[in-house]
PDB file of C-alpha atoms in Angstrom:
ATOM      1  CA  UNK A   1      -3.531  23.461  29.602  1.00 73.00           C
ATOM      2  CA  UNK A   2      -7.016  22.770  30.639  1.00 86.00           C
ATOM      3  CA  UNK A   3      -8.469  19.249  30.558  1.00 92.00           C
ATOM      4  CA  UNK A   4     -12.005  18.692  29.634  1.00 93.00           C
ATOM      5  CA  UNK A   5     -13.778  15.323  29.767  1.00 96.00           C
ATOM      6  CA  UNK A   6     -17.175  14.217  28.672  1.00 97.00           C
ATOM      7  CA  UNK A   7     -18.777  10.820  28.367  1.00 98.00           C
ATOM      8  CA  UNK A   8     -22.045   9.927  26.502  1.00 98.00           C
ATOM      9  CA  UNK A   9     -23.776   6.667  26.032  1.00 98.00           C
ATOM     10  CA  UNK A  10     -25.058   6.237  22.412  1.00 98.00           C
ATOM     11  CA  UNK A  11     -27.661   3.717  21.350  1.00 98.00           C
ATOM     12  CA  UNK A  12     -25.594   2.187  18.475  1.00 98.00           C
ATOM     13  CA  UNK A  13     -23.173  -0.647  18.502  1.00 98.00           C
ATOM     14  CA  UNK A  14     -19.519   0.114  19.212  1.00 98.00           C
ATOM     15  CA  UNK A  15     -18.408  -0.371  15.645  1.00 97.00           C
ATOM     16  CA  UNK A  16     -21.021   2.117  14.480  1.00 98.00           C
ATOM     17  CA  UNK A  17     -19.926   4.884  16.852  1.00 98.00           C
ATOM     18  CA  UNK A  18     -16.307   4.314  16.084  1.00 98.00           C
ATOM     19  CA  UNK A  19     -16.754   4.240  12.359  1.00 98.00           C
ATOM     20  CA  UNK A  20     -18.664   7.546  12.468  1.00 98.00           C
ATOM     21  CA  UNK A  21     -16.005   9.259  14.566  1.00 97.00           C
ATOM     22  CA  UNK A  22     -13.510   8.368  11.870  1.00 97.00           C
ATOM     23  CA  UNK A  23     -15.420  10.503   9.486  1.00 97.00           C
ATOM     24  CA  UNK A  24     -13.673  13.741  10.387  1.00 96.00           C
ATOM     25  CA  UNK A  25     -14.997  15.786   7.591  1.00 96.00           C
ATOM     26  CA  UNK A  26     -18.532  15.207   9.136  1.00 97.00           C
ATOM     27  CA  UNK A  27     -17.480  16.903  12.429  1.00 97.00           C
ATOM     28  CA  UNK A  28     -18.962  20.292  11.463  1.00 97.00           C
ATOM     29  CA  UNK A  29     -22.384  18.675  11.526  1.00 96.00           C
ATOM     30  CA  UNK A  30     -22.267  18.223  15.352  1.00 97.00           C
ATOM     31  CA  UNK A  31     -19.228  20.195  16.626  1.00 96.00           C
ATOM     32  CA  UNK A  32     -20.061  23.945  17.287  1.00 93.00           C
ATOM     33  CA  UNK A  33     -17.505  26.286  15.855  1.00 89.00           C
ATOM     34  CA  UNK A  34     -16.010  23.804  13.443  1.00 94.00           C
ATOM     35  CA  UNK A  35     -16.378  25.124  10.046  1.00 97.00           C
ATOM     36  CA  UNK A  36     -14.331  22.586   8.082  1.00 97.00           C
ATOM     37  CA  UNK A  37     -12.069  19.690   8.351  1.00 97.00           C
ATOM     38  CA  UNK A  38     -10.129  18.434   5.462  1.00 97.00           C
ATOM     39  CA  UNK A  39      -8.627  14.910   5.831  1.00 96.00           C
ATOM     40  CA  UNK A  40      -5.104  15.180   4.328  1.00 96.00           C
ATOM     41  CA  UNK A  41      -4.306  11.533   4.658  1.00 95.00           C
ATOM     42  CA  UNK A  42      -5.135   8.697   6.977  1.00 93.00           C
ATOM     43  CA  UNK A  43      -3.280  10.265   9.850  1.00 95.00           C
ATOM     44  CA  UNK A  44      -3.541  14.074   9.312  1.00 97.00           C
ATOM     45  CA  UNK A  45      -6.347  16.589   9.223  1.00 97.00           C
ATOM     46  CA  UNK A  46      -6.587  20.322   8.520  1.00 97.00           C
ATOM     47  CA  UNK A  47      -9.228  22.175  10.723  1.00 96.00           C
ATOM     48  CA  UNK A  48     -10.881  25.534  10.312  1.00 95.00           C
ATOM     49  CA  UNK A  49     -12.762  26.850  13.352  1.00 89.00           C
ATOM     50  CA  UNK A  50     -14.593  30.083  14.131  1.00 86.00           C
ATOM     51  CA  UNK A  51     -15.367  30.714  17.736  1.00 77.00           C
ATOM     52  CA  UNK A  52     -16.715  34.011  18.974  1.00 73.00           C
ATOM     53  CA  UNK A  53     -15.790  35.598  15.681  1.00 79.00           C
ATOM     54  CA  UNK A  54     -12.206  34.413  15.794  1.00 82.00           C
ATOM     55  CA  UNK A  55     -11.134  32.086  13.033  1.00 89.00           C
ATOM     56  CA  UNK A  56      -8.312  29.589  13.722  1.00 90.00           C
ATOM     57  CA  UNK A  57      -6.672  27.090  11.388  1.00 94.00           C
ATOM     58  CA  UNK A  58      -4.488  24.128  12.635  1.00 95.00           C
ATOM     59  CA  UNK A  59      -3.346  20.730  11.661  1.00 97.00           C
ATOM     60  CA  UNK A  60      -3.693  17.515  13.651  1.00 97.00           C
ATOM     61  CA  UNK A  61      -2.097  14.220  13.512  1.00 97.00           C
ATOM     62  CA  UNK A  62      -3.419  10.940  14.848  1.00 97.00           C
ATOM     63  CA  UNK A  63      -0.790   9.339  17.029  1.00 97.00           C
ATOM     64  CA  UNK A  64      -2.671   6.185  18.024  1.00 97.00           C
ATOM     65  CA  UNK A  65      -5.860   4.620  16.445  1.00 97.00           C
ATOM     66  CA  UNK A  66      -7.220   1.146  17.282  1.00 98.00           C
ATOM     67  CA  UNK A  67     -10.593   0.276  15.733  1.00 98.00           C
ATOM     68  CA  UNK A  68     -13.520   0.182  18.108  1.00 98.00           C
ATOM     69  CA  UNK A  69     -11.376   1.163  21.039  1.00 98.00           C
ATOM     70  CA  UNK A  70      -9.657   4.600  20.687  1.00 98.00           C
ATOM     71  CA  UNK A  71      -8.304   7.536  18.573  1.00 98.00           C
ATOM     72  CA  UNK A  72      -5.628   9.714  20.027  1.00 98.00           C
ATOM     73  CA  UNK A  73      -4.440  12.906  18.277  1.00 98.00           C
ATOM     74  CA  UNK A  74      -2.465  16.152  18.759  1.00 97.00           C
ATOM     75  CA  UNK A  75      -2.004  19.355  17.027  1.00 97.00           C
ATOM     76  CA  UNK A  76       1.099  19.812  14.930  1.00 97.00           C
ATOM     77  CA  UNK A  77       0.814  23.349  13.589  1.00 95.00           C
ATOM     78  CA  UNK A  78      -1.364  26.546  13.572  1.00 92.00           C
ATOM     79  CA  UNK A  79      -3.080  28.740  16.106  1.00 81.00           C
ATOM     80  CA  UNK A  80      -4.348  26.002  18.512  1.00 85.00           C
ATOM     81  CA  UNK A  81      -2.723  23.627  20.904  1.00 90.00           C
ATOM     82  CA  UNK A  82      -4.513  20.515  21.910  1.00 93.00           C
ATOM     83  CA  UNK A  83      -4.236  16.817  22.373  1.00 97.00           C
ATOM     84  CA  UNK A  84      -6.857  14.263  23.307  1.00 97.00           C
ATOM     85  CA  UNK A  85      -8.275  10.730  23.171  1.00 98.00           C
ATOM     86  CA  UNK A  86     -11.681   9.530  22.372  1.00 98.00           C
ATOM     87  CA  UNK A  87     -12.504   5.989  23.679  1.00 98.00           C
ATOM     88  CA  UNK A  88     -15.289   3.637  22.692  1.00 98.00           C
ATOM     89  CA  UNK A  89     -16.505   1.083  25.188  1.00 98.00           C
ATOM     90  CA  UNK A  90     -19.071  -1.595  24.380  1.00 98.00           C
ATOM     91  CA  UNK A  91     -21.948  -1.551  26.871  1.00 98.00           C
ATOM     92  CA  UNK A  92     -23.912  -4.242  25.054  1.00 98.00           C
ATOM     93  CA  UNK A  93     -24.791  -5.224  21.538  1.00 98.00           C
ATOM     94  CA  UNK A  94     -26.683  -1.902  20.942  1.00 97.00           C
ATOM     95  CA  UNK A  95     -25.014   0.638  23.238  1.00 98.00           C
ATOM     96  CA  UNK A  96     -21.631   2.252  23.383  1.00 98.00           C
ATOM     97  CA  UNK A  97     -19.900   4.556  25.865  1.00 98.00           C
ATOM     98  CA  UNK A  98     -17.970   7.306  24.249  1.00 98.00           C
ATOM     99  CA  UNK A  99     -15.517   9.205  26.332  1.00 98.00           C
ATOM    100  CA  UNK A 100     -13.647  12.283  25.140  1.00 98.00           C
ATOM    101  CA  UNK A 101     -10.731  13.654  27.041  1.00 97.00           C
ATOM    102  CA  UNK A 102      -8.863  16.828  25.707  1.00 95.00           C
ATOM    103  CA  UNK A 103      -6.088  18.991  26.963  1.00 93.00           C
ATOM    104  CA  UNK A 104      -6.590  22.465  25.462  1.00 87.00           C
ATOM    105  CA  UNK A 105      -4.208  25.401  25.733  1.00 84.00           C
ATOM    106  CA  UNK A 106      -6.176  28.614  25.134  1.00 74.00           C
ATOM    107  CA  UNK A 107      -4.045  30.811  22.683  1.00 74.00           C
ATOM    108  CA  UNK A 108      -5.544  34.297  22.952  1.00 71.00           C
ATOM    109  CA  UNK A 109      -7.067  36.583  25.498  1.00 68.00           C
ATOM    110  CA  UNK A 110     -10.648  35.759  24.401  1.00 65.00           C
ATOM    111  CA  UNK A 111      -9.952  31.953  24.648  1.00 71.00           C
ATOM    112  CA  UNK A 112      -8.221  32.328  27.918  1.00 69.00           C
ATOM    113  CA  UNK A 113     -11.210  34.216  29.385  1.00 68.00           C
ATOM    114  CA  UNK A 114     -13.622  31.699  27.797  1.00 68.00           C
ATOM    115  CA  UNK A 115     -11.733  28.863  29.423  1.00 64.00           C
ATOM    116  CA  UNK A 116     -11.846  30.545  32.861  1.00 73.00           C
ATOM    117  CA  UNK A 117     -15.514  30.855  32.507  1.00 70.00           C
ATOM    118  CA  UNK A 118     -16.159  27.189  31.573  1.00 69.00           C
ATOM    119  CA  UNK A 119     -17.051  27.831  27.940  1.00 75.00           C
ATOM    120  CA  UNK A 120     -14.641  25.264  26.472  1.00 80.00           C
ATOM    121  CA  UNK A 121     -15.961  22.620  28.876  1.00 86.00           C
ATOM    122  CA  UNK A 122     -19.655  23.512  27.976  1.00 90.00           C
ATOM    123  CA  UNK A 123     -18.785  23.451  24.256  1.00 88.00           C
ATOM    124  CA  UNK A 124     -17.324  19.858  24.484  1.00 91.00           C
ATOM    125  CA  UNK A 125     -20.299  18.668  26.504  1.00 95.00           C
ATOM    126  CA  UNK A 126     -22.624  20.162  23.926  1.00 96.00           C
ATOM    127  CA  UNK A 127     -20.507  18.559  20.970  1.00 97.00           C
ATOM    128  CA  UNK A 128     -20.734  15.139  22.632  1.00 98.00           C
ATOM    129  CA  UNK A 129     -24.534  15.536  23.107  1.00 98.00           C
ATOM    130  CA  UNK A 130     -24.911  16.556  19.486  1.00 98.00           C
ATOM    131  CA  UNK A 131     -22.795  13.575  18.401  1.00 98.00           C
ATOM    132  CA  UNK A 132     -25.172  11.317  20.270  1.00 98.00           C
ATOM    133  CA  UNK A 133     -28.152  12.895  18.542  1.00 98.00           C
ATOM    134  CA  UNK A 134     -26.365  12.710  15.236  1.00 98.00           C
ATOM    135  CA  UNK A 135     -25.465   9.090  15.224  1.00 98.00           C
ATOM    136  CA  UNK A 136     -28.632   7.875  16.924  1.00 98.00           C
ATOM    137  CA  UNK A 137     -30.627   9.861  14.357  1.00 96.00           C
ATOM    138  CA  UNK A 138     -28.797   8.323  11.498  1.00 94.00           C
ATOM    139  CA  UNK A 139     -28.862   4.831  13.000  1.00 90.00           C
ATOM    140  CA  UNK A 140     -25.832   4.030  10.879  1.00 94.00           C
ATOM    141  CA  UNK A 141     -22.437   5.441  10.049  1.00 94.00           C
ATOM    142  CA  UNK A 142     -21.840   7.574   7.055  1.00 94.00           C
ATOM    143  CA  UNK A 143     -18.532   5.834   6.360  1.00 93.00           C
ATOM    144  CA  UNK A 144     -15.670   4.081   8.067  1.00 94.00           C
ATOM    145  CA  UNK A 145     -11.828   3.935   8.252  1.00 92.00           C
ATOM    146  CA  UNK A 146     -10.735   0.835  10.089  1.00 93.00           C
ATOM    147  CA  UNK A 147      -6.969   1.138   9.825  1.00 94.00           C
ATOM    148  CA  UNK A 148      -4.579   0.906  12.689  1.00 94.00           C
ATOM    149  CA  UNK A 149      -2.116   3.694  13.572  1.00 95.00           C
ATOM    150  CA  UNK A 150       0.487   2.962  16.208  1.00 93.00           C
ATOM    151  CA  UNK A 151       2.499   5.437  18.202  1.00 89.00           C
ATOM    152  CA  UNK A 152       5.590   6.192  16.217  1.00 83.00           C
ATOM    153  CA  UNK A 153       3.977   5.427  12.858  1.00 79.00           C
ATOM    154  CA  UNK A 154       3.545   9.066  11.887  1.00 63.00           C
TER     155      UNK A 154
END
């Protein structure tokens, strides 16, 4: 597995950044290669990605979610193996630090080569930069889910 980590500071309050991140079906608007996410229930999502012409489908489950602090997930089925945590840290009333740490296991020859060349790392950095532009451009979240998921709930 490869670990990628990226942090951005966004010019919105912590609740706004967190609330927007809970809107998984909006991810294709700022995540390169993500074609669709369907939220199946509060803790499960189905992803469709297309990267370098290779389409992958997989399911994720949220294993820990604490409003305004963190969301942790892992894949449960499909062509992709990953797990990660996004953390939200209040800087001040109008700024939030968003840190994404992901462990990704490239599944095919193309993905393994892309990983060795740093493509996955650059993609995550670009996705976080686009999230910053997306949320700052909106100025408010497009929705919110403020529920709590504890490890062992799913």
